[in-house]
XYZ file of C-alpha atoms in Angstrom:
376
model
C 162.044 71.400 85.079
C 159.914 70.166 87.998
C 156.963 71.983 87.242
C 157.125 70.640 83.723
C 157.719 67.076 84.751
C 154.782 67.571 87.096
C 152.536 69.255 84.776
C 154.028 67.994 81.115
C 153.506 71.273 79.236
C 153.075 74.422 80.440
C 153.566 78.385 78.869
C 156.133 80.646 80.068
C 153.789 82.925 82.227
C 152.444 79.227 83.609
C 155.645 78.602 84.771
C 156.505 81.783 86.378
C 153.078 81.665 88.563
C 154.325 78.325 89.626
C 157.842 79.010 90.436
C 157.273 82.643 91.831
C 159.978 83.654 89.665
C 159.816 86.860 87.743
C 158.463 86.432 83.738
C 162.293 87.938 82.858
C 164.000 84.952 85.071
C 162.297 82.708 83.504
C 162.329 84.165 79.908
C 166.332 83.426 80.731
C 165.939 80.153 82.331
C 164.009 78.945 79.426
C 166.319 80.047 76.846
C 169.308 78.784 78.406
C 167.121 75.136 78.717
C 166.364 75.584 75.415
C 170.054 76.092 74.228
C 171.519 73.102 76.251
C 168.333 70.872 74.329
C 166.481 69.748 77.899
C 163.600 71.165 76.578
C 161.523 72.137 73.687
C 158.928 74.278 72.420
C 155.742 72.541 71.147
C 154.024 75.455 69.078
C 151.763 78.048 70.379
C 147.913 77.395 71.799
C 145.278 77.729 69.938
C 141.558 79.427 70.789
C 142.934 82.214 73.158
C 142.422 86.283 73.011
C 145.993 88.173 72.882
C 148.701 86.583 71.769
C 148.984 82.838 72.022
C 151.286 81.760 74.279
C 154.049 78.752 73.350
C 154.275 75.734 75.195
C 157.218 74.222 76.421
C 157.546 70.561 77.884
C 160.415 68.603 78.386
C 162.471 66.981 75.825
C 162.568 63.320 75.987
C 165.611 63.200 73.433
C 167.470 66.255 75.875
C 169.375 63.099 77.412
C 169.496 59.815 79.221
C 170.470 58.212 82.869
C 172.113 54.847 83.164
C 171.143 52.791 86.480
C 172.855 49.624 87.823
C 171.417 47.775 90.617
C 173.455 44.733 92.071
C 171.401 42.171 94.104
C 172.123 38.393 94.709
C 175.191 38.298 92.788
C 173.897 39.596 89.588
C 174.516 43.297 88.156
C 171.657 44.575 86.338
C 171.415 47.679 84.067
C 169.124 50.545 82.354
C 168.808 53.261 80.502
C 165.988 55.545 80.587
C 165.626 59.390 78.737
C 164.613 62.637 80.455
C 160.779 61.516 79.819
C 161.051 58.790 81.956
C 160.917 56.318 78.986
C 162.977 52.975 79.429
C 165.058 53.459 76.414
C 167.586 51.024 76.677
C 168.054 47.646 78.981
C 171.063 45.452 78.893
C 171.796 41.674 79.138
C 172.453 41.168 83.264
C 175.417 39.609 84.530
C 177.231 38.191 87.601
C 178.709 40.663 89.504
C 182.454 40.262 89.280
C 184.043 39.497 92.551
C 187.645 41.650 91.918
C 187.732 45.565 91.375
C 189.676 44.779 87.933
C 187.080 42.739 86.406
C 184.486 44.787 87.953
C 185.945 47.599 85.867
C 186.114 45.660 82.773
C 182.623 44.754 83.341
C 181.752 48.436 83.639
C 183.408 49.129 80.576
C 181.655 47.105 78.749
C 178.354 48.054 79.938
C 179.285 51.995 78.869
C 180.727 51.014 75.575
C 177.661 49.177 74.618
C 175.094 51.665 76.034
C 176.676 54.468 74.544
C 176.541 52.496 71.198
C 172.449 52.132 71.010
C 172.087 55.642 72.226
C 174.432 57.470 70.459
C 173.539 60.806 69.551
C 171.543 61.228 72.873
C 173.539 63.369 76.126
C 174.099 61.151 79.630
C 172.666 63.079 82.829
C 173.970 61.024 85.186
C 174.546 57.282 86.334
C 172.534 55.860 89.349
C 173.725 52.299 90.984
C 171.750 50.678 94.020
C 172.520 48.353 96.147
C 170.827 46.147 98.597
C 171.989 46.671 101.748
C 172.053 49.722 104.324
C 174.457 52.360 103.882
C 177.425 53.388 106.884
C 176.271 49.702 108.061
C 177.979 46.220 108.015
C 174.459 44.084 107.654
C 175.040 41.714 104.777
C 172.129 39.788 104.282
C 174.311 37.464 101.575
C 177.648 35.376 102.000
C 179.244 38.383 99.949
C 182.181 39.762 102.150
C 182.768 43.438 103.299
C 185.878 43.802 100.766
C 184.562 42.043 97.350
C 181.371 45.086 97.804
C 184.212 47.685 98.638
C 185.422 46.588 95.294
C 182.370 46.132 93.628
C 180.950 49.780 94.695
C 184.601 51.456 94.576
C 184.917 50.357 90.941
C 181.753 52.349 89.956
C 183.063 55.345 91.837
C 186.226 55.511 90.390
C 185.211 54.755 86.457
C 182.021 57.153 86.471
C 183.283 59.582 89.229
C 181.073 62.540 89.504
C 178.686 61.134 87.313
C 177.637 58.617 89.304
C 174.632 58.903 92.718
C 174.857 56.030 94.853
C 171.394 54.628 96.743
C 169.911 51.869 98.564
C 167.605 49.529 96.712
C 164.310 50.745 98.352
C 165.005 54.396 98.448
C 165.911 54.023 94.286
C 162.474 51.513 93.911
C 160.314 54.421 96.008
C 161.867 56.904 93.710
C 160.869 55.161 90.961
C 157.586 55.325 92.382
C 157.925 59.190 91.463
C 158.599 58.958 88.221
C 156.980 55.736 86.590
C 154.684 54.543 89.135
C 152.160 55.161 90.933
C 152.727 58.715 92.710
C 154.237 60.358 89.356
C 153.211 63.934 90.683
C 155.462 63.248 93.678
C 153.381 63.519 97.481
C 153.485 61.747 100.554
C 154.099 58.033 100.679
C 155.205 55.213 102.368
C 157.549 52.688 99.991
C 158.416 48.774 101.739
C 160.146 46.965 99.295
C 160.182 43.246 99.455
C 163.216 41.294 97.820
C 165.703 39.206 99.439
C 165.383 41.949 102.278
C 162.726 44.333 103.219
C 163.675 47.644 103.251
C 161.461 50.982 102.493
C 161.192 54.547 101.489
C 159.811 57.447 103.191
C 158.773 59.944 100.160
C 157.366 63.605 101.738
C 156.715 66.321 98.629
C 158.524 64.324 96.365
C 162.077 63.729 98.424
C 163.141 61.121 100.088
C 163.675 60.952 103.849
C 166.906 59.945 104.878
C 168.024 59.926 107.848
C 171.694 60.985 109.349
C 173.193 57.893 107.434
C 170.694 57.327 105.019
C 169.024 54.271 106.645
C 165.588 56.033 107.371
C 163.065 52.917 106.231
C 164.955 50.268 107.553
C 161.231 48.854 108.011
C 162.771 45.067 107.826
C 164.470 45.567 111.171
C 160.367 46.378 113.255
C 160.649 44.039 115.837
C 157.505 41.852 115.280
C 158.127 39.003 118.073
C 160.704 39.267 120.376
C 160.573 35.358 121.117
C 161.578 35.006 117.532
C 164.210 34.337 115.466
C 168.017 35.936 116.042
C 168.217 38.522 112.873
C 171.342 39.335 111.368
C 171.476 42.809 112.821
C 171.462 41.544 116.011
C 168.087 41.607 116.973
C 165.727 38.607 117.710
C 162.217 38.512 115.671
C 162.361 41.488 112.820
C 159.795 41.394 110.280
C 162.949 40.927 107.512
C 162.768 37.010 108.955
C 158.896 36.951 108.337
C 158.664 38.620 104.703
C 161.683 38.749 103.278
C 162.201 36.343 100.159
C 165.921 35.047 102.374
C 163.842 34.185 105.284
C 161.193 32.398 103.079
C 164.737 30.375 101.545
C 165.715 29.801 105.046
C 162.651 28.694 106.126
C 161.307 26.555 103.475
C 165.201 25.001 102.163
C 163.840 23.610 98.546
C 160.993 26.739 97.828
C 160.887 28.397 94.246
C 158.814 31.234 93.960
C 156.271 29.595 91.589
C 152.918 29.654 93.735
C 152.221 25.949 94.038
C 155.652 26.261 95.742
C 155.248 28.740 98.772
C 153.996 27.411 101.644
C 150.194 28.927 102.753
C 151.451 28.713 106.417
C 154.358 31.025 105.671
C 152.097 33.710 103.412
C 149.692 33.797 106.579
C 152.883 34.356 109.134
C 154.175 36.988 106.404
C 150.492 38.960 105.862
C 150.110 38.530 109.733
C 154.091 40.441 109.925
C 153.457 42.834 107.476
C 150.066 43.982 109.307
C 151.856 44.742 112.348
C 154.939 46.328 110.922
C 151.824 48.136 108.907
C 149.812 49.572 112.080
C 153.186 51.505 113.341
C 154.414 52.864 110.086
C 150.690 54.255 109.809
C 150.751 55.254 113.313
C 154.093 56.993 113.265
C 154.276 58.565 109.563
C 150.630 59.259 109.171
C 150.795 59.071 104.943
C 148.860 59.180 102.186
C 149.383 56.080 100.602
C 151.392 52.764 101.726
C 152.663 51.537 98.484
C 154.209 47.658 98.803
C 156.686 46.173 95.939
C 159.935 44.795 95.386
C 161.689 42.392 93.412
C 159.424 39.833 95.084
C 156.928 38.283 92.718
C 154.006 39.997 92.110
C 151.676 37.402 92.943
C 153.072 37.080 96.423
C 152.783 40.476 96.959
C 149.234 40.620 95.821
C 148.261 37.520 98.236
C 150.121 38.883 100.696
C 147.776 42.250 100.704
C 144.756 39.770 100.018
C 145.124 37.523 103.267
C 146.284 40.830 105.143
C 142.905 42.562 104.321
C 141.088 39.921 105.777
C 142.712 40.598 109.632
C 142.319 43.572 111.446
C 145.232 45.810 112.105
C 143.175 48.969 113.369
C 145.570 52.180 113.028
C 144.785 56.374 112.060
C 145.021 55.228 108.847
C 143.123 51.954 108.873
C 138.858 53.386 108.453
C 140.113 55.593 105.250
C 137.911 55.057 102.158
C 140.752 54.474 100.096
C 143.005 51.278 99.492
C 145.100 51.064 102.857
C 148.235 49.508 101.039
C 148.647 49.417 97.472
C 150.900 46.941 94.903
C 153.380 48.673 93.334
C 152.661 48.413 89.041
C 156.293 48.539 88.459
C 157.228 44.429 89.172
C 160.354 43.154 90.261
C 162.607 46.328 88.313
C 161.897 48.622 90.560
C 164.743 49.082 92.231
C 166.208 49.079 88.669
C 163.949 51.490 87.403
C 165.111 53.534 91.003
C 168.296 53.317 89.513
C 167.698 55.521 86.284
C 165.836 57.760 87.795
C 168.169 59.167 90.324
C 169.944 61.100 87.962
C 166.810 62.247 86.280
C 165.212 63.527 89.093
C 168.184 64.878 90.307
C 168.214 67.007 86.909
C 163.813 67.871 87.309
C 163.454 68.063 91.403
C 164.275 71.175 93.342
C 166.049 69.912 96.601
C 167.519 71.836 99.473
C 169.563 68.628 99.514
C 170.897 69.357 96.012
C 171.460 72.855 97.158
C 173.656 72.421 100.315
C 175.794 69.031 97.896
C 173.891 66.749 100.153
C 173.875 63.193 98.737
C 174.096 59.472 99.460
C 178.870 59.021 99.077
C 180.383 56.400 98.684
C 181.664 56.506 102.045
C 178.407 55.777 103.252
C 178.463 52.463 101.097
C 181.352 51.034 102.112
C 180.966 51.822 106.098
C 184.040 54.253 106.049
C 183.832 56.168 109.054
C 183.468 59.953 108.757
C 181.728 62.972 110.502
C 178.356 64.235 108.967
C 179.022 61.555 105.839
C 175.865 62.991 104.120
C 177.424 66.286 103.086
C 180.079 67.100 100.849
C 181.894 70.098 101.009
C 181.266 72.110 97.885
């Protein structure tokens, strides 16, 4: 499934060269894929000696992911098929503050989904949320037990269906599938919302960390003279670029651009270029990638005022574009969403292999030993 989400169609003996699997595995494989309608056989090529061989790509109609992401108060939902088209999007809605109406909620959401694509099988369910996992940061007024009942409602109506993530991990996963780094690679991800967060992306999976927290790139200490943080700290770039510290900041600010303040975009390029040279320093990777649910226009003035410094780093003489916008706008994370499950169905993961995954547990702060893995 990888190679053909990497590659989009490919013959039989293509895909054995490219797995290393033997031409009778995956004469098995692909009739069993074939059988459970995840993928499909396009008709045989065309201007070749011997017998033409069939292609096979993946079936857009073999099923679809739904992905919630909950940010600012407001629940927000997806649906996109195994080709990675959006194929669905519902009406958002306040998050409701009890586990009852949460449910409801949910209910709704499923009952109305499964209505427009009816006929079509669900992979999975994805839901993100924006705020560190096995932590108790909370960058909003939202208290520790309304998200236990927010995120435990999800678990319990979708149970094994469901993959939980963080909002930048999801929106650098997207990345993977509908951005910019389809074929999966190396990358860098710092996503820009109320927060700033980030993704670390090597050969297509995500990097971690013991509690899944890796990227935590809003909490680089950029001045220690400056502002106390919520995690504790004093001057993390989350107080220079985040869209909350702009709010704090600046108490009357919309995000139109006569409305942000040029002194704060120069104090938020100036941020992001040192938080910039370490990440480069440290990860070494191909491409930086920036986006959010931030406007775009920020972002892109951001970069623009950013270019004009100089943050020298191993990454910063490279011929290419040092940090690039994300193309996917402010539904990335939501976009991150859907695509866990997909990916999960089309990636080959030792992670997947040994039932490694982002709990629940590690949502809601429940201490446990080695929360990442679940016993299979």
């Amino acid at each position: 499934m990888d190679a053909l989400r990497r590659n989009g169609s490919l013959s039989r003996v293509e895909i054995a060269r490219l797995s290393g699997l033997t031409p009778q595995a995956i004469r098995n494989i692909v009739d069993d894929l074939l059988q459970t309608n995840l993928i499909r056989e396009t008709g045989r090529r065309k201007g070749f000696r011997g017998q033409p061989q069939i292609n096979i790509e993946i079936n857009p109609d073999g099923g679809y992911s739904l992905g919630f992401h909950a940010e600012a108060g407001i629940l927000h939902h997806v649906a996109a098929n195994l080709g990675g088209q959006i194929v669905y999007e519902g009406k958002s809605l306040p998050i409701p503050r009890s586990k009852a109406d949460m449910l409801e909620t949910i209910a709704e959401i499923d009952a109305k989904s499964q209505h427009e694509l009816k006929g079509l099988m669900r992979l999975g369910v994805g839901a993100v949320f924006s705020r560190p996992a096995s932590s108790k940061w909370f960058i909003h007024e939202q208290s520790p037990e309304e998200f236990a009942a927010q995120s435990q409602a999800l678990a319990g109506y979708f149970d094994e269906e469901i993959v939980f993530e963080n909002d930048a991990n999801a929106a650098a996963l997207a990345e993977s599938m509908f951005g910019l780094v389809r074929a999966g690679g190396n990358f860098v991800y710092i996503f820009v919302g109320e927060g700033v967060g980030g993704g670390i992306v090597d050969a297509g999976e995500p990097v971690r960390g013991v509690r899944g927290n890796a990227g935590e790139f809003g909490h680089i200490l950029i001045d220690p003279n400056g502002e106390k943080c919520h995690c504790g700290n004093n001057g993390c770039l989350h107080g220079y670029l985040s869209i909350g510290g702009l709010r704090r900041k600046y108490k009357d600010v919309s995000l139109e651009p006569s409305s942000v303040p040029d002194e704060w975009i120069n104090s938020a390029a100036s941020a992001l270029g040192r938080a910039l040279v370490s990440l480069e320093n440290i990860l070494d990777p191909e491409r930086v990638i920036v986006g959010g649910t931030a406007p775009e226009w920020l972002l892109a003035e951001i970069v623009s005022r950013l270019a004009r410094q100089d943050f020298p780093s191993v990454r910063s003489e490279l011929a290419e574009q040092r940090l690039e916008i994300s193309k996917l706008g402010s539904r990335s994370a939501l976009l991150g969403a859907a695509a866990l499950s997909l990916l999960n169905v089309t990636n080959p993961s030792l992670a997947k292999l040994t039932k490694q995954s982002f709990s629940l547990d590690d949502i809601v702060a429940t201490p446990r030993v080695n929360a990442n893995v679940k016993s299979s």
